[in-house]
Amino acid sequence: MKDKLLHSLLFWVVVAIVLGFACSFFFPDWLARIFVTFNGLFSNFLGFFVPVLIFALIAPAIAGLGQGAGKWLGITAGLAYGSTIISGLIAWGTASALYPTLLDGKHLVTDVADPEAGGLEPYFTVDMPAPLAVMSALLLAFVVGLAMTGVKSPNLLNVLEELNAVVMKVVTTFVIPLLPIFIFGTFLNLGMNDNFGDTMEAMGVVLVLSIVMTLVIILLQYLAAGAIAGVNPFKALKNMAPAYFTALGTSSSAATIPVTYESALKNKVDEDVAGFVVPLCATIHLSGSMMKITLYALSIVYMASLDISSGQIAGFILLLGIMMIAAPGVPGGAIMAAVGLLQANLGFDESMVSLMIASYIVVDSFGTAANVTGDGAIALIMNKFAAGKIKGQSLNDAPSAVPAQ
């Protein structure tokens, strides 16, 4: 079901980008302003909904994770988080080194509310105040989730899991289907204010860079795993190739779990270790997604000349690594989880968020493939220390950071 939804969404996102650009040549301003108005309303709804999404996803995820298999779960989660954060830091360093050259002279103008700035003005706006701020939602989710790890609270956990299911229903039946219209409006506006060429040229460069860097992070992970576990990293990578290409085709970490598991066994990872690590990392290890999101976000920061400090970027990476552990099992889940941080930490407006979503979804599968291949590296490291110490762990018994949908 998720695969069909993903491929359908990917198709319509590409169609939205092409149509948005094509229609910008002949749409009259009065018609284009209808879509600009829709984008404003949809963006305001996301601002209202994202804090609820954050709480509904992260609170039960932390609660469920904390009630798992003791120290080995904690060590695996720490490795997954560390790998994800390192990926973000490498992306930051890469952007700092290359963007001044790659994006030299590129500018992003996304002010849709100021006609004098080249944008189109919406017909009307509707304020949709969020029930709480993004950081408040994140902190509340942490407090509640962590407290539940030390208190037996099955009733509250059931309530949170039901809230999670309700919120996911809104995502899959309302938010995701409207994303192509949102993206169409963004690219229509970019085309009509003569900013499309520079933007697409720059985002194309970043897209290629992000794919290359997902391969680089995989290589670094296996070099590290090979050194720690005492195995040939290139042979281990070859054994993980089926998982990489399966994820590339499905864009689903969950759907790739059986292949990732078998590939890990080819690397002589203990069956119990693989049965524990692979399903867990499928939901909490997102180094590929982190690489793509960080590179895209910093490209927009650079082109839009946003005044963002190093502390804000570091905070964005650290928080994103946590928020993505609860990325919903839907297309583009990681980027949807990141929307709140993009707005709150980096000051992105609706057009910037739309560009991020479009860019991420177009190459979603490369991030997923990097995520699951990296899971094999973590399995090798865990096998070095936990082989023979994790008993009777099957794929069905393994912990998951995300409640069942």
Short mmCIF file of C-alpha atoms in Angstrom, two decimals, residues 40-365:
data_model
loop_
_atom_site.label_atom_id
_atom_site.label_comp_id
_atom_site.label_asym_id
_atom_site.label_seq_id
_atom_site.Cartn_x
_atom_site.Cartn_y
_atom_site.Cartn_z
CA GLY A 40 -1.13 30.24 1.97
CA LEU A 41 -4.06 28.37 3.49
CA PHE A 42 -2.32 24.98 3.24
CA SER A 43 0.86 26.38 4.74
CA ASN A 44 -1.09 27.88 7.63
CA PHE A 45 -2.76 24.50 8.18
CA LEU A 46 0.64 22.80 8.28
CA GLY A 47 1.75 25.36 10.86
CA PHE A 48 -1.30 24.44 12.95
CA PHE A 49 -1.01 20.68 12.41
CA VAL A 50 2.74 20.02 12.64
CA PRO A 51 3.02 20.47 16.44
CA VAL A 52 0.18 17.97 16.87
CA LEU A 53 1.93 15.63 14.45
CA ILE A 54 5.20 15.92 16.38
CA PHE A 55 3.60 15.08 19.71
CA ALA A 56 1.47 12.24 18.33
CA LEU A 57 4.45 10.58 16.68
CA ILE A 58 7.30 11.16 19.09
CA ALA A 59 5.65 10.58 22.49
CA PRO A 60 4.57 6.96 21.81
CA ALA A 61 7.81 6.30 19.91
CA ILE A 62 9.96 7.28 22.89
CA ALA A 63 7.68 5.45 25.30
CA GLY A 64 7.80 2.26 23.22
CA LEU A 65 11.54 2.51 22.65
CA GLY A 66 12.27 2.94 26.34
CA GLN A 67 10.26 -0.15 27.25
CA GLY A 68 12.31 -2.34 24.91
CA ALA A 69 15.20 -4.73 25.37
CA GLY A 70 17.42 -3.00 27.88
CA LYS A 71 20.98 -1.92 27.29
CA TRP A 72 21.34 -3.42 23.81
CA LEU A 73 18.43 -1.36 22.60
CA GLY A 74 20.03 1.74 24.12
CA ILE A 75 23.38 1.01 22.49
CA THR A 76 21.78 0.34 19.10
CA ALA A 77 19.70 3.51 19.35
CA GLY A 78 22.82 5.47 20.31
CA LEU A 79 24.73 4.14 17.30
CA ALA A 80 21.82 4.93 14.99
CA TYR A 81 21.46 8.46 16.35
CA GLY A 82 25.21 9.06 16.23
CA SER A 83 25.39 7.87 12.64
CA THR A 84 22.48 10.13 11.69
CA ILE A 85 24.05 13.17 13.38
CA ILE A 86 27.46 12.53 11.82
CA SER A 87 25.74 12.42 8.44
CA GLY A 88 24.17 15.80 9.16
CA LEU A 89 27.51 17.29 10.22
CA ILE A 90 29.18 15.97 7.06
CA ALA A 91 26.37 17.50 5.01
CA TRP A 92 26.90 20.83 6.80
CA GLY A 93 30.63 20.71 6.14
CA THR A 94 30.05 19.79 2.49
CA ALA A 95 27.58 22.64 2.05
CA SER A 96 29.94 25.13 3.68
CA ALA A 97 32.79 24.06 1.41
CA LEU A 98 30.97 23.70 -1.92
CA TYR A 99 27.93 25.98 -1.96
CA PRO A 100 29.88 29.25 -2.31
CA THR A 101 31.13 27.85 -5.64
CA LEU A 102 28.24 25.64 -6.77
CA LEU A 103 25.52 28.17 -5.95
CA ASP A 104 27.45 31.33 -6.69
CA GLY A 105 25.12 33.98 -8.08
CA LYS A 106 21.97 31.93 -7.45
CA HIS A 107 19.18 33.68 -5.59
CA LEU A 108 15.88 32.45 -4.27
CA VAL A 109 13.00 34.92 -4.06
CA THR A 110 9.92 33.40 -2.47
CA ASP A 111 8.02 36.41 -1.11
CA VAL A 112 4.55 35.57 -2.43
CA ALA A 113 2.84 38.29 -0.40
CA ASP A 114 4.67 41.29 -1.88
CA PRO A 115 3.90 42.03 -5.55
CA GLU A 116 6.69 44.60 -5.61
CA ALA A 117 9.15 41.79 -4.83
CA GLY A 118 7.96 39.87 -7.89
CA GLY A 119 5.49 37.61 -6.16
CA LEU A 120 1.72 37.26 -6.31
CA GLU A 121 -0.60 38.31 -3.53
CA PRO A 122 -3.21 35.84 -2.22
CA TYR A 123 -6.84 36.88 -2.36
CA PHE A 124 -7.21 36.30 1.36
CA THR A 125 -5.55 34.58 4.28
CA VAL A 126 -6.89 32.73 7.31
CA ASP A 127 -4.89 32.66 10.52
CA MET A 128 -4.66 29.18 12.02
CA PRO A 129 -2.87 29.48 15.37
CA ALA A 130 -1.13 26.30 16.44
CA PRO A 131 -2.29 24.77 19.74
CA LEU A 132 1.35 24.96 20.90
CA ALA A 133 4.72 25.87 19.45
CA VAL A 134 6.91 23.31 17.67
CA MET A 135 9.50 23.25 20.44
CA SER A 136 6.77 23.02 23.07
CA ALA A 137 5.32 19.99 21.28
CA LEU A 138 8.76 18.39 21.05
CA LEU A 139 9.55 19.01 24.73
CA LEU A 140 6.13 17.76 25.84
CA ALA A 141 6.60 14.61 23.75
CA PHE A 142 10.00 14.04 25.37
CA VAL A 143 8.74 14.60 28.91
CA VAL A 144 5.69 12.37 28.51
CA GLY A 145 7.52 9.68 26.52
CA LEU A 146 10.50 9.48 28.87
CA ALA A 147 8.30 9.46 31.96
CA MET A 148 6.29 6.58 30.52
CA THR A 149 9.45 4.49 30.19
CA GLY A 150 9.67 4.42 33.99
CA VAL A 151 5.98 4.11 34.78
CA LYS A 152 3.70 1.27 33.77
CA SER A 153 1.08 3.15 31.81
CA PRO A 154 -0.54 0.80 29.27
CA ASN A 155 -3.75 2.84 29.16
CA LEU A 156 -1.93 6.07 28.36
CA LEU A 157 0.21 4.26 25.79
CA ASN A 158 -2.96 2.97 24.13
CA VAL A 159 -4.35 6.51 24.04
CA LEU A 160 -1.16 7.85 22.48
CA GLU A 161 -1.11 5.05 19.90
CA GLU A 162 -4.73 5.80 19.00
CA LEU A 163 -3.89 9.50 18.70
CA ASN A 164 -0.99 8.46 16.47
CA ALA A 165 -3.40 6.49 14.25
CA VAL A 166 -5.81 9.42 14.03
CA VAL A 167 -3.05 11.88 13.11
CA MET A 168 -1.67 9.45 10.54
CA LYS A 169 -5.14 9.24 9.00
CA VAL A 170 -5.09 13.02 8.53
CA VAL A 171 -1.63 12.79 6.94
CA THR A 172 -2.51 10.02 4.49
CA THR A 173 -6.02 11.19 3.50
CA PHE A 174 -5.61 14.97 3.59
CA VAL A 175 -2.04 16.27 3.73
CA ILE A 176 -0.34 13.89 1.29
CA PRO A 177 -3.05 14.12 -1.44
CA LEU A 178 -2.88 17.93 -1.38
CA LEU A 179 0.91 18.15 -1.61
CA PRO A 180 1.00 18.11 -5.44
CA ILE A 181 -1.34 21.14 -5.56
CA PHE A 182 0.85 22.89 -3.00
CA ILE A 183 3.94 22.16 -5.09
CA PHE A 184 2.17 23.20 -8.30
CA GLY A 185 1.36 26.58 -6.77
CA THR A 186 4.94 27.09 -5.66
CA PHE A 187 6.46 26.38 -9.05
CA LEU A 188 3.75 28.38 -10.79
CA ASN A 189 4.66 31.38 -8.67
CA LEU A 190 8.40 30.83 -9.18
CA GLY A 191 7.88 30.75 -12.93
CA MET A 192 5.75 33.88 -12.96
CA ASN A 193 8.30 35.88 -10.98
CA ASP A 194 11.16 34.80 -13.28
CA ASN A 195 12.89 32.88 -10.51
CA PHE A 196 12.30 29.37 -11.85
CA GLY A 197 15.44 29.01 -13.98
CA ASP A 198 17.95 29.86 -11.29
CA THR A 199 16.06 27.85 -8.68
CA MET A 200 15.76 24.67 -10.75
CA GLU A 201 19.35 24.85 -11.95
CA ALA A 202 20.57 25.23 -8.39
CA MET A 203 18.28 22.52 -6.99
CA GLY A 204 19.39 20.18 -9.78
CA VAL A 205 22.99 20.64 -8.69
CA VAL A 206 22.06 20.01 -5.06
CA LEU A 207 20.02 16.95 -6.05
CA VAL A 208 23.02 15.35 -7.75
CA LEU A 209 25.26 16.31 -4.83
CA SER A 210 22.83 14.74 -2.36
CA ILE A 211 22.82 11.43 -4.24
CA VAL A 212 26.62 11.37 -4.36
CA MET A 213 26.87 12.19 -0.67
CA THR A 214 24.47 9.39 0.32
CA LEU A 215 26.93 7.02 -1.35
CA VAL A 216 29.83 8.69 0.46
CA ILE A 217 28.16 8.30 3.86
CA ILE A 218 27.51 4.59 3.16
CA LEU A 219 31.19 4.08 2.32
CA LEU A 220 32.28 5.88 5.50
CA GLN A 221 29.89 3.77 7.59
CA TYR A 222 31.32 0.53 6.23
CA LEU A 223 34.90 1.67 6.59
CA ALA A 224 34.15 2.36 10.26
CA ALA A 225 32.20 -0.89 10.72
CA GLY A 226 34.95 -2.86 8.99
CA ALA A 227 37.60 -1.39 11.27
CA ILE A 228 35.56 -2.07 14.43
CA ALA A 229 34.24 -5.53 13.48
CA GLY A 230 37.39 -6.68 11.70
CA VAL A 231 35.74 -7.42 8.36
CA ASN A 232 36.42 -6.41 4.78
CA PRO A 233 34.22 -3.32 4.30
CA PHE A 234 34.02 -3.69 0.51
CA LYS A 235 32.95 -7.32 0.71
CA ALA A 236 30.37 -6.35 3.35
CA LEU A 237 29.08 -3.60 1.07
CA LYS A 238 28.79 -6.06 -1.82
CA ASN A 239 26.71 -8.38 0.37
CA MET A 240 24.39 -5.48 1.25
CA ALA A 241 23.79 -4.55 -2.41
CA PRO A 242 20.45 -6.44 -2.61
CA ALA A 243 19.11 -4.37 0.29
CA TYR A 244 20.28 -1.13 -1.33
CA PHE A 245 18.63 -1.84 -4.66
CA THR A 246 15.46 -3.19 -3.06
CA ALA A 247 15.10 0.02 -1.06
CA LEU A 248 15.88 2.03 -4.19
CA GLY A 249 12.92 0.37 -5.88
CA THR A 250 10.45 0.43 -2.99
CA SER A 251 11.51 3.58 -1.08
CA SER A 252 10.41 1.70 2.03
CA SER A 253 12.72 0.71 4.88
CA ALA A 254 9.98 -1.50 6.31
CA ALA A 255 9.38 -3.35 3.04
CA THR A 256 13.13 -3.94 2.72
CA ILE A 257 13.57 -5.45 6.21
CA PRO A 258 13.58 -9.12 5.04
CA VAL A 259 16.21 -8.35 2.38
CA THR A 260 18.29 -6.27 4.82
CA TYR A 261 18.10 -9.15 7.32
CA GLU A 262 19.28 -11.74 4.76
CA SER A 263 22.06 -9.42 3.59
CA ALA A 264 23.24 -8.96 7.18
CA LEU A 265 23.36 -12.74 7.61
CA LYS A 266 25.60 -12.96 4.53
CA ASN A 267 28.00 -10.73 6.46
CA LYS A 268 28.01 -13.41 9.18
CA VAL A 269 26.01 -11.32 11.62
CA ASP A 270 24.47 -13.51 14.32
CA GLU A 271 20.81 -14.32 13.55
CA ASP A 272 19.60 -12.99 16.89
CA VAL A 273 21.60 -9.78 16.51
CA ALA A 274 20.31 -9.24 12.97
CA GLY A 275 16.74 -9.99 14.06
CA PHE A 276 17.08 -7.36 16.77
CA VAL A 277 19.04 -4.62 14.98
CA VAL A 278 17.57 -4.61 11.47
CA PRO A 279 13.88 -3.95 12.31
CA LEU A 280 14.84 -1.40 14.97
CA CYS A 281 17.20 0.54 12.72
CA ALA A 282 14.62 0.52 9.93
CA THR A 283 12.75 3.15 11.94
CA ILE A 284 15.44 5.01 13.88
CA HIS A 285 18.49 5.10 11.57
CA LEU A 286 18.06 7.83 8.94
CA SER A 287 21.53 8.93 7.92
CA GLY A 288 20.58 9.08 4.23
CA SER A 289 17.49 11.15 4.94
CA MET A 290 19.53 13.46 7.18
CA MET A 291 22.10 13.97 4.41
CA LYS A 292 19.47 14.97 1.86
CA ILE A 293 17.40 17.21 4.12
CA THR A 294 20.44 19.07 5.45
CA LEU A 295 21.92 19.64 1.99
CA TYR A 296 18.60 20.87 0.60
CA ALA A 297 17.86 23.07 3.60
CA LEU A 298 21.28 24.72 3.57
CA SER A 299 21.05 25.33 -0.18
CA ILE A 300 17.84 27.29 0.39
CA VAL A 301 19.41 29.11 3.34
CA TYR A 302 22.33 30.09 1.08
CA MET A 303 20.25 31.13 -1.95
CA ALA A 304 17.70 33.05 0.10
CA SER A 305 20.50 34.75 2.11
CA LEU A 306 18.83 33.83 5.40
CA ASP A 307 20.62 35.06 8.50
CA ILE A 308 21.12 31.71 10.21
CA SER A 309 23.79 31.19 12.87
CA SER A 310 25.96 28.10 13.27
CA GLY A 311 24.16 27.39 16.54
CA GLN A 312 20.81 27.31 14.76
CA ILE A 313 22.13 24.88 12.15
CA ALA A 314 23.66 22.63 14.81
CA GLY A 315 20.41 22.69 16.77
CA PHE A 316 18.47 21.87 13.62
CA ILE A 317 20.63 18.81 12.94
CA LEU A 318 20.51 17.53 16.53
CA LEU A 319 16.74 17.91 16.79
CA LEU A 320 16.08 16.54 13.31
CA GLY A 321 17.97 13.38 14.22
CA ILE A 322 15.48 12.83 17.04
CA MET A 323 12.31 13.88 15.25
CA MET A 324 12.93 11.60 12.30
CA ILE A 325 12.87 8.48 14.50
CA ALA A 326 9.11 8.90 14.47
CA ALA A 327 8.88 9.70 10.76
CA PRO A 328 5.54 8.26 9.69
CA GLY A 329 5.44 5.22 7.44
CA VAL A 330 4.20 7.24 4.50
CA PRO A 331 5.95 8.73 1.48
CA GLY A 332 8.24 11.57 2.48
CA GLY A 333 7.70 10.87 6.17
CA ALA A 334 11.11 12.25 7.15
CA ILE A 335 10.55 15.58 5.40
CA MET A 336 7.06 15.90 6.90
CA ALA A 337 8.58 15.40 10.35
CA ALA A 338 11.14 18.08 9.50
CA VAL A 339 8.64 20.77 8.44
CA GLY A 340 8.25 22.17 11.94
CA LEU A 341 12.01 22.54 12.42
CA LEU A 342 12.44 24.12 9.00
CA GLN A 343 9.91 26.77 9.98
CA ALA A 344 10.85 27.23 13.63
CA ASN A 345 14.66 26.90 13.50
CA LEU A 346 15.53 28.08 10.00
CA GLY A 347 12.68 30.51 9.34
CA PHE A 348 11.44 28.86 6.13
CA ASP A 349 8.32 30.30 4.51
CA GLU A 350 5.68 28.30 2.64
CA SER A 351 7.49 28.35 -0.71
CA MET A 352 10.74 27.17 0.86
CA VAL A 353 8.92 24.33 2.62
CA SER A 354 7.24 23.37 -0.66
CA LEU A 355 10.61 23.33 -2.45
CA MET A 356 12.03 21.12 0.30
CA ILE A 357 9.15 18.65 0.06
CA ALA A 358 9.31 18.49 -3.74
CA SER A 359 13.10 18.07 -3.85
CA TYR A 360 13.05 15.40 -1.14
CA ILE A 361 10.27 13.30 -2.63
CA VAL A 362 11.78 13.32 -6.13
CA VAL A 363 14.84 11.41 -4.86
CA ASP A 364 13.27 9.85 -1.76
CA SER A 365 14.44 6.36 -2.68
#
